[in-house]
Short mmCIF file of N, CA, C and O in Angstrom, two decimals:
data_model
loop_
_atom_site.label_atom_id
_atom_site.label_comp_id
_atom_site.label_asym_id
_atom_site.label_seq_id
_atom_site.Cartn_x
_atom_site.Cartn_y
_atom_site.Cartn_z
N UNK A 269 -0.18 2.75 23.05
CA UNK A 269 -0.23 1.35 23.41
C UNK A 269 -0.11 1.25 24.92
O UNK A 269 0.81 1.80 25.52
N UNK A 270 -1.34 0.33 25.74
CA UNK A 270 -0.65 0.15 27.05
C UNK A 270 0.05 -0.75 27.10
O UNK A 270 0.40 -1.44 26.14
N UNK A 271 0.43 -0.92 28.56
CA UNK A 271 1.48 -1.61 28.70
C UNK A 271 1.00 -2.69 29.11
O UNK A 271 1.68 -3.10 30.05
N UNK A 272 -0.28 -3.69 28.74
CA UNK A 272 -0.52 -4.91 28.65
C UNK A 272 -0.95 -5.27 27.37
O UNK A 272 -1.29 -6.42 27.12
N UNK A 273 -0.96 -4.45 26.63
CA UNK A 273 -1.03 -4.52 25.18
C UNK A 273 -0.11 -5.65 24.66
O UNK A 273 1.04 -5.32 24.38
N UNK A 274 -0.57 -7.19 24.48
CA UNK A 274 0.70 -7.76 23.63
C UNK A 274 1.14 -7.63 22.34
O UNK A 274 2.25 -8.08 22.06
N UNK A 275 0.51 -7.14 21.57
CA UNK A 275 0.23 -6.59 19.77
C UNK A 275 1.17 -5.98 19.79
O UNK A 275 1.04 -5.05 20.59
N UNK A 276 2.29 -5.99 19.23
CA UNK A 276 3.81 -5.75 18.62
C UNK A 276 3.47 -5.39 16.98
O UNK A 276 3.15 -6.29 16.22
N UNK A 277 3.58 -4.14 16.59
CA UNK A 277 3.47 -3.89 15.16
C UNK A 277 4.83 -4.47 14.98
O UNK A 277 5.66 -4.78 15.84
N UNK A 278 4.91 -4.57 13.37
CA UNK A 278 6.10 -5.22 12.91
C UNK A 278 6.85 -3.73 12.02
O UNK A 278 7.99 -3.50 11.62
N UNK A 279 5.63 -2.96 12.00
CA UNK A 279 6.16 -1.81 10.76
C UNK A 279 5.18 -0.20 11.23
O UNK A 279 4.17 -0.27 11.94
N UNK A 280 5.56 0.72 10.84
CA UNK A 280 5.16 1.75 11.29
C UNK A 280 3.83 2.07 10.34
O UNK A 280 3.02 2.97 10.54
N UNK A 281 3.84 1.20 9.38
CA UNK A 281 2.04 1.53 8.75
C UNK A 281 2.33 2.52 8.36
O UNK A 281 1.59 3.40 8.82
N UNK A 282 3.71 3.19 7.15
CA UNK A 282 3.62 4.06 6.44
C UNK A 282 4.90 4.37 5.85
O UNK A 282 5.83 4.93 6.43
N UNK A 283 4.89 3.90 4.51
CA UNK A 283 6.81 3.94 3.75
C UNK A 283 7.22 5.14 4.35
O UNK A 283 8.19 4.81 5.03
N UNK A 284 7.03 6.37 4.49
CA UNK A 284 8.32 7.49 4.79
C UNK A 284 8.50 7.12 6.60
O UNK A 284 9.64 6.90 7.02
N UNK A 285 7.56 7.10 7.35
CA UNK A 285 7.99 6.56 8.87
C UNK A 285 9.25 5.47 8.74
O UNK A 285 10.43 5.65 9.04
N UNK A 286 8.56 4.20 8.16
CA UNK A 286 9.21 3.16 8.92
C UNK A 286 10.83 3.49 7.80
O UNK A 286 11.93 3.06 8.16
N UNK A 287 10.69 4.12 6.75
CA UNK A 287 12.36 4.12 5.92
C UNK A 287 13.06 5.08 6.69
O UNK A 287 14.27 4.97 6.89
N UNK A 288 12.04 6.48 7.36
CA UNK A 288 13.26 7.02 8.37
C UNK A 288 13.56 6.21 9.76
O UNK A 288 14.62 6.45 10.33
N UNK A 289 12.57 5.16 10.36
CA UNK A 289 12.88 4.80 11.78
C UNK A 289 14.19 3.46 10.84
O UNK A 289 15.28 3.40 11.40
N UNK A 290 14.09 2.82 9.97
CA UNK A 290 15.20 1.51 9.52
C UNK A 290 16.64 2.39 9.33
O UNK A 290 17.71 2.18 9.91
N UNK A 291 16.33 3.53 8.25
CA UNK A 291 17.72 4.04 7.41
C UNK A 291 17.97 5.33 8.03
O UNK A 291 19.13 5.72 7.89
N UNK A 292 17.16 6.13 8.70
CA UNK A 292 17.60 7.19 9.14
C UNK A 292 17.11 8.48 8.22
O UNK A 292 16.29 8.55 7.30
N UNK A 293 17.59 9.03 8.57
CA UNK A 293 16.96 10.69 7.81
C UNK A 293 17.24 10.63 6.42
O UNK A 293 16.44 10.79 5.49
N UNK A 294 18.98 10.30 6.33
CA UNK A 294 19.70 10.06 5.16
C UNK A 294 19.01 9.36 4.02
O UNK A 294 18.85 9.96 2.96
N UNK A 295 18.63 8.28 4.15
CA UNK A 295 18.01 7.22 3.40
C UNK A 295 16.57 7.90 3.11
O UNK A 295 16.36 8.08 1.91
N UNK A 296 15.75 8.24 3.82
CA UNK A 296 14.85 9.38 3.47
C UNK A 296 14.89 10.47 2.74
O UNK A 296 13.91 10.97 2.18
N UNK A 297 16.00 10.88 2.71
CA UNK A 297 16.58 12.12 1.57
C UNK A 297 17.00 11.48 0.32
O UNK A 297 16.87 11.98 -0.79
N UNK A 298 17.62 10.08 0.64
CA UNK A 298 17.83 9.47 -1.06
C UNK A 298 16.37 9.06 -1.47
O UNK A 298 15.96 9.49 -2.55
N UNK A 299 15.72 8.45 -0.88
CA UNK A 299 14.70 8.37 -1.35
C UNK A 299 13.42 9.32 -2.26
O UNK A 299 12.63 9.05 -3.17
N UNK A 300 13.72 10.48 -1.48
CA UNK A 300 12.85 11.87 -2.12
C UNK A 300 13.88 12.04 -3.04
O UNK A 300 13.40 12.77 -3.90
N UNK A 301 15.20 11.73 -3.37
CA UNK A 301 16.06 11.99 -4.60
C UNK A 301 15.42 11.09 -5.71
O UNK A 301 14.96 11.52 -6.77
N UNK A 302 15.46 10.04 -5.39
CA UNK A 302 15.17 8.76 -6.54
C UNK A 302 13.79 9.44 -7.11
O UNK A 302 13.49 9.57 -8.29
N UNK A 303 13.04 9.84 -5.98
CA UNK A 303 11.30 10.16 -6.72
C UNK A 303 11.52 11.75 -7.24
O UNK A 303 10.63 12.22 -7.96
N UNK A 304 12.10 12.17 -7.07
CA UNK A 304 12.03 13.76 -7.84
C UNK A 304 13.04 13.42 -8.97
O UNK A 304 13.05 14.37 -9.75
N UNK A 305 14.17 12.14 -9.49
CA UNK A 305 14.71 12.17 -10.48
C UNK A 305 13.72 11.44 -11.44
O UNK A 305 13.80 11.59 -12.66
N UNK A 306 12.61 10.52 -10.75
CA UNK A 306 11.82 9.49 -11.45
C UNK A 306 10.61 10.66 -12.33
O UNK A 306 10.19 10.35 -13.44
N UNK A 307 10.26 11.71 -11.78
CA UNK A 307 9.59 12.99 -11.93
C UNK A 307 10.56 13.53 -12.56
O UNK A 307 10.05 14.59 -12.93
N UNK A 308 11.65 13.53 -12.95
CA UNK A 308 12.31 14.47 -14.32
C UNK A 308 11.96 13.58 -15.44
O UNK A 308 11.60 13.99 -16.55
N UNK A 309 12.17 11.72 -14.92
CA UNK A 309 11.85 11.21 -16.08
C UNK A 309 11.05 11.14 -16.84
O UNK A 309 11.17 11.01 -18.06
N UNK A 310 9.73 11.24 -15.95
CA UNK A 310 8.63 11.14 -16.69
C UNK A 310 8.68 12.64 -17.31
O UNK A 310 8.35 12.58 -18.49
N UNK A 311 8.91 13.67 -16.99
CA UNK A 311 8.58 15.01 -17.65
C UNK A 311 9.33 14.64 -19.03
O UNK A 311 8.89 15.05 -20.11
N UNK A 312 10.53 13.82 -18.92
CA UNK A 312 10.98 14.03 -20.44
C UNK A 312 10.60 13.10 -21.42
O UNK A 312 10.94 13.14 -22.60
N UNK A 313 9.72 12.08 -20.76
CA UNK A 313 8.69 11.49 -21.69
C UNK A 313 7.77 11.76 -22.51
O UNK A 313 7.46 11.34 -23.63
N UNK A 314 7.01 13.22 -21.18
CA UNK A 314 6.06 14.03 -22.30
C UNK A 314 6.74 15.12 -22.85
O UNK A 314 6.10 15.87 -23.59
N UNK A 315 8.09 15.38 -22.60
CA UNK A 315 8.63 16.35 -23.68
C UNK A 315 9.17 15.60 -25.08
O UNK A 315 9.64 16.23 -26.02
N UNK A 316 9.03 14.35 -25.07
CA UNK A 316 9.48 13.29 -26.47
C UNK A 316 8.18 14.05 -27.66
O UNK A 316 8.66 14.08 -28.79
N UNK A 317 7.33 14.39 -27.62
CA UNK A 317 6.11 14.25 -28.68
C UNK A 317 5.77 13.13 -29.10
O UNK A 317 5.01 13.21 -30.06
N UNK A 318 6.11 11.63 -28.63
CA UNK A 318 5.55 10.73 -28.99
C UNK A 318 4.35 10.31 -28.10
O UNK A 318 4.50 10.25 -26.88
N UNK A 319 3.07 10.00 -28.73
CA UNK A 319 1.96 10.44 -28.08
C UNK A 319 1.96 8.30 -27.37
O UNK A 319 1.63 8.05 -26.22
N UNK A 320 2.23 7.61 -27.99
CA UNK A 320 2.27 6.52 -27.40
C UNK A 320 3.65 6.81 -25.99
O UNK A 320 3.45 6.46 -24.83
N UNK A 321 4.40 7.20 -26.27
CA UNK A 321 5.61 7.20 -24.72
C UNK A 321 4.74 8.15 -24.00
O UNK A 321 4.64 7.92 -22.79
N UNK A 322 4.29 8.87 -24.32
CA UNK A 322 3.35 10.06 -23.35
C UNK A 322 2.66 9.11 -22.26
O UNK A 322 2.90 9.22 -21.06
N UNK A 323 1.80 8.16 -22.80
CA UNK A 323 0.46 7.54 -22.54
C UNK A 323 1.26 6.45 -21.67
O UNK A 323 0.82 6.17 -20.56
N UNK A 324 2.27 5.90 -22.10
CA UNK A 324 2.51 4.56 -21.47
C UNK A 324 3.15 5.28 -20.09
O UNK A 324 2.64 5.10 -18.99
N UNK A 325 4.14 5.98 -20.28
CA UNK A 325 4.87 6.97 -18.80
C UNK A 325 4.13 7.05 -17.97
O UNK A 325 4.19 6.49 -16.88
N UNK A 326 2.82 8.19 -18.62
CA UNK A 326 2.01 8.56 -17.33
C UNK A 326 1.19 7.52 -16.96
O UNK A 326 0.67 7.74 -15.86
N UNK A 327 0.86 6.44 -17.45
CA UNK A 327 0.31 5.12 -16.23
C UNK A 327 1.36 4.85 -15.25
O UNK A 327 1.19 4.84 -14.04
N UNK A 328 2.47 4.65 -15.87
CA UNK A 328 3.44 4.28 -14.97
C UNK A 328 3.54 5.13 -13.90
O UNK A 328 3.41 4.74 -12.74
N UNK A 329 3.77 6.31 -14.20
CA UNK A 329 3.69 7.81 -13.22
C UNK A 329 2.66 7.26 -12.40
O UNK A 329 3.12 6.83 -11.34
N UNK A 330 1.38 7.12 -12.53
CA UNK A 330 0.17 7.33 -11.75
C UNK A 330 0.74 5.72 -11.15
O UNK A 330 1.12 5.74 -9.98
N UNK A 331 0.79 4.76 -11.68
CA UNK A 331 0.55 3.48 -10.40
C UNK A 331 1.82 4.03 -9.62
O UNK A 331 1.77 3.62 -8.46
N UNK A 332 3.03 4.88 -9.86
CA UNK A 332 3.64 4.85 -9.24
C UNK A 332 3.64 5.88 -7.69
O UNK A 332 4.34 5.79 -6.68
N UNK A 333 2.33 7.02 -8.14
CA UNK A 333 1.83 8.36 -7.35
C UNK A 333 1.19 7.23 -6.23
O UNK A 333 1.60 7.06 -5.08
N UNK A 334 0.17 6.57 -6.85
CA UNK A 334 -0.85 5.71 -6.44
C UNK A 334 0.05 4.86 -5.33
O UNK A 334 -0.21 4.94 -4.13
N UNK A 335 1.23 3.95 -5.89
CA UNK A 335 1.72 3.09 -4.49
C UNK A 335 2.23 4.28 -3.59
O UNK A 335 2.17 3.91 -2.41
N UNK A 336 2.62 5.35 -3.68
CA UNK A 336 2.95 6.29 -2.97
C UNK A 336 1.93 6.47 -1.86
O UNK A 336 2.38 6.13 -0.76
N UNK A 337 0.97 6.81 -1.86
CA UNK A 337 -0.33 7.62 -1.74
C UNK A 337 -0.86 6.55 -1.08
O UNK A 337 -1.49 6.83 -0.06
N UNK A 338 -0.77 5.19 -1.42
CA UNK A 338 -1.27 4.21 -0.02
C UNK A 338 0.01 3.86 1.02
O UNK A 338 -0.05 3.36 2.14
N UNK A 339 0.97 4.23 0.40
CA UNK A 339 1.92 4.49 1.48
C UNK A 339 2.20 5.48 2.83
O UNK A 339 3.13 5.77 3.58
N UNK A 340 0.88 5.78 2.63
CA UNK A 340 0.54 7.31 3.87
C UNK A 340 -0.13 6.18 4.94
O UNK A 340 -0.25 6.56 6.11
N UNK A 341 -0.39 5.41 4.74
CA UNK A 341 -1.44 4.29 5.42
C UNK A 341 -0.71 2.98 5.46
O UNK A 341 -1.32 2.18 6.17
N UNK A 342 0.01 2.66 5.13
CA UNK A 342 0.52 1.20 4.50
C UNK A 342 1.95 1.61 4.62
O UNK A 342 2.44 2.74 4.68
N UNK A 343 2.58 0.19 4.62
CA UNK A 343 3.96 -0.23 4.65
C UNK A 343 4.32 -1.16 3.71
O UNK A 343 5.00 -2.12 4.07
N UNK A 344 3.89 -1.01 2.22
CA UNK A 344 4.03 -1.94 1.55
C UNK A 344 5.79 -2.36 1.01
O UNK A 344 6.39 -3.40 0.73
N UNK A 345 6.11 -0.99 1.08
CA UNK A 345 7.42 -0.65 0.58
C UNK A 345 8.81 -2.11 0.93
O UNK A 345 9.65 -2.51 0.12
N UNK A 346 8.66 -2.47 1.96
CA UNK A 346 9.26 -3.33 2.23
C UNK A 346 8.69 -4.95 1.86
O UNK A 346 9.34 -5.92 2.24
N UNK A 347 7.92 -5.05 1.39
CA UNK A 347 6.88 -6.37 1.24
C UNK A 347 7.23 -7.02 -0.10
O UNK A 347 6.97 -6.66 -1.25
N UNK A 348 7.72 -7.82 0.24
CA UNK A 348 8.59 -8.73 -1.37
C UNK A 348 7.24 -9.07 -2.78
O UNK A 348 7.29 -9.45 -3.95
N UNK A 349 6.15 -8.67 -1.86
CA UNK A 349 5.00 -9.25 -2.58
C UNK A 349 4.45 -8.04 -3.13
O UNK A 349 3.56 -8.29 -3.95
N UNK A 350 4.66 -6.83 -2.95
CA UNK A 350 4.21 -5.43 -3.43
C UNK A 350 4.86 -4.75 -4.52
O UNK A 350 4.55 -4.44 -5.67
N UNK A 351 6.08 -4.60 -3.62
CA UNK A 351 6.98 -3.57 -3.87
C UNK A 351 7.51 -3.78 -5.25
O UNK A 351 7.79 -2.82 -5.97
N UNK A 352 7.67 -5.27 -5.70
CA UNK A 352 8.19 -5.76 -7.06
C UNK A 352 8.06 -4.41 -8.15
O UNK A 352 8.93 -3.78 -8.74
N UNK A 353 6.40 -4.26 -8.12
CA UNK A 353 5.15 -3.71 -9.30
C UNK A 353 6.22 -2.30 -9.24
O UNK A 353 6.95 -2.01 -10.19
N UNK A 354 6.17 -1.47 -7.89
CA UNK A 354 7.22 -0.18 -7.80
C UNK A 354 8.52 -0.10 -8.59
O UNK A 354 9.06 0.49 -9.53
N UNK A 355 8.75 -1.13 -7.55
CA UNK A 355 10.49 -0.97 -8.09
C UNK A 355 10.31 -1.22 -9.95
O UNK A 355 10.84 -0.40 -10.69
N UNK A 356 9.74 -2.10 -10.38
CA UNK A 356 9.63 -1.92 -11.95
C UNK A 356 8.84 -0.83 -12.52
O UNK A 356 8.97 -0.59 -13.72
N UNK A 357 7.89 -0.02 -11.66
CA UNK A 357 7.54 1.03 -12.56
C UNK A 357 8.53 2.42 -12.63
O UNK A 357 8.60 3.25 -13.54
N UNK A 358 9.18 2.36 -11.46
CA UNK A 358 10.31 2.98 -11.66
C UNK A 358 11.86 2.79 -12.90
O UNK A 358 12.48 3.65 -13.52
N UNK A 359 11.94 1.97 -12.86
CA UNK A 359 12.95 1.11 -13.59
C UNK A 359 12.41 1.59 -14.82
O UNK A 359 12.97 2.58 -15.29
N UNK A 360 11.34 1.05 -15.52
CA UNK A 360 10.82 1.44 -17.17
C UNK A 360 10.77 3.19 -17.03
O UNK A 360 11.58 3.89 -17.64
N UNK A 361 10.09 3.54 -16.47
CA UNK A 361 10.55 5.12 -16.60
C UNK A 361 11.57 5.63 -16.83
O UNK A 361 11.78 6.43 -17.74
N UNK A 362 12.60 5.10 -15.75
CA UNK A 362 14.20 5.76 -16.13
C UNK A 362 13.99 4.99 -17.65
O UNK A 362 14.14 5.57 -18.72
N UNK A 363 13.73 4.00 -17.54
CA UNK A 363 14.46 3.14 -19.07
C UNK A 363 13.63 4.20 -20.42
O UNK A 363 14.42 4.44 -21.33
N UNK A 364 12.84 4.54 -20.55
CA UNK A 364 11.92 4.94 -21.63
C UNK A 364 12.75 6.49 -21.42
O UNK A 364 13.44 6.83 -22.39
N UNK A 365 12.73 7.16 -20.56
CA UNK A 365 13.48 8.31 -20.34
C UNK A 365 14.87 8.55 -21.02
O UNK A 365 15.07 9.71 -21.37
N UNK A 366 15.82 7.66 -21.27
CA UNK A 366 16.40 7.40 -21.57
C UNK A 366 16.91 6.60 -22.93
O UNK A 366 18.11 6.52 -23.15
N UNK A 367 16.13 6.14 -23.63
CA UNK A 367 16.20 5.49 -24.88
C UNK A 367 16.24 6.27 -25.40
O UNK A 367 15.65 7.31 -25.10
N UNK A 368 17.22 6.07 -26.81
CA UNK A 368 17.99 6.96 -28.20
C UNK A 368 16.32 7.20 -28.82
O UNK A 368 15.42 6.35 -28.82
N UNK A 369 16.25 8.47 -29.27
CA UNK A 369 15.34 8.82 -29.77
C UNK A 369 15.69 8.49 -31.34
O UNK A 369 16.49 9.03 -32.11
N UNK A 370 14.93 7.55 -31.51
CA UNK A 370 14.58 6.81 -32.88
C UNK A 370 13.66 7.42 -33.85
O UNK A 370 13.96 7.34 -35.04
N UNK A 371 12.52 8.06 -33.49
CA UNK A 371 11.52 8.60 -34.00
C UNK A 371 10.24 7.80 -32.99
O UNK A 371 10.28 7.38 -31.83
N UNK A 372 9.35 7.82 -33.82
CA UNK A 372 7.76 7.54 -33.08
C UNK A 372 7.77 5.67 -33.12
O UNK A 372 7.71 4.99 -34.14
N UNK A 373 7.87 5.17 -31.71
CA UNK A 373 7.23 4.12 -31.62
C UNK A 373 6.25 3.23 -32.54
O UNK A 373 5.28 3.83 -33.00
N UNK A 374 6.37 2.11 -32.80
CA UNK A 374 5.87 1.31 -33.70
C UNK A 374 4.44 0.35 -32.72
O UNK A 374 3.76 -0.49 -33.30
#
């Protein structure tokens, strides 16, 4: 940027930048915690044998790879208008990960 440049970004145009320049390194390390525990969850979705929890997880998995993956480019992570879709595809994962195994979905 020169220095008559008036254009002030508001965000670094990429979730892992701007969560280490807000929270620090730390908050960056919980963060790669939350997504490598969200990645046990889904693994124990497809270790259930129920072929419907299989199917529903891994969409969730993928929109959740997917907001990742425009997050190399984008700063959605903080955006009250984005992030909602994340934070709930995370949430049902742990949740499905976690439900008493009943037998096969109805």
């Amino acid at each position: 940027r020169g220095p008559s440049d008036t254009i002030r970004s508001a965000y670094a145009h990429n979730h892992y930048l701007q969560l280490a320049a807000e929270g620090g390194l730390l908050s960056l390390a919980e963060f790669g915690w939350l997504l490598a525990a969200t990645a046990r969850a889904w693994s124990t979705t497809l270790r259930s044998g129920d072929p419907w929890l299989s199917r529903v997880s891994t969409g969730l998995w993928c929109s959740v790879v997917g907001f990742l993956t425009i997050g190399l480019l984008e700063s959605a992570l903080y955006s009250s208008h984005t992030n909602l879709g994340f934070w709930m595809w995370i949430g049902v994962l742990h949740g499905l990960a976690n439900r008493p195994l009943t037998g096969k979905a109805t």
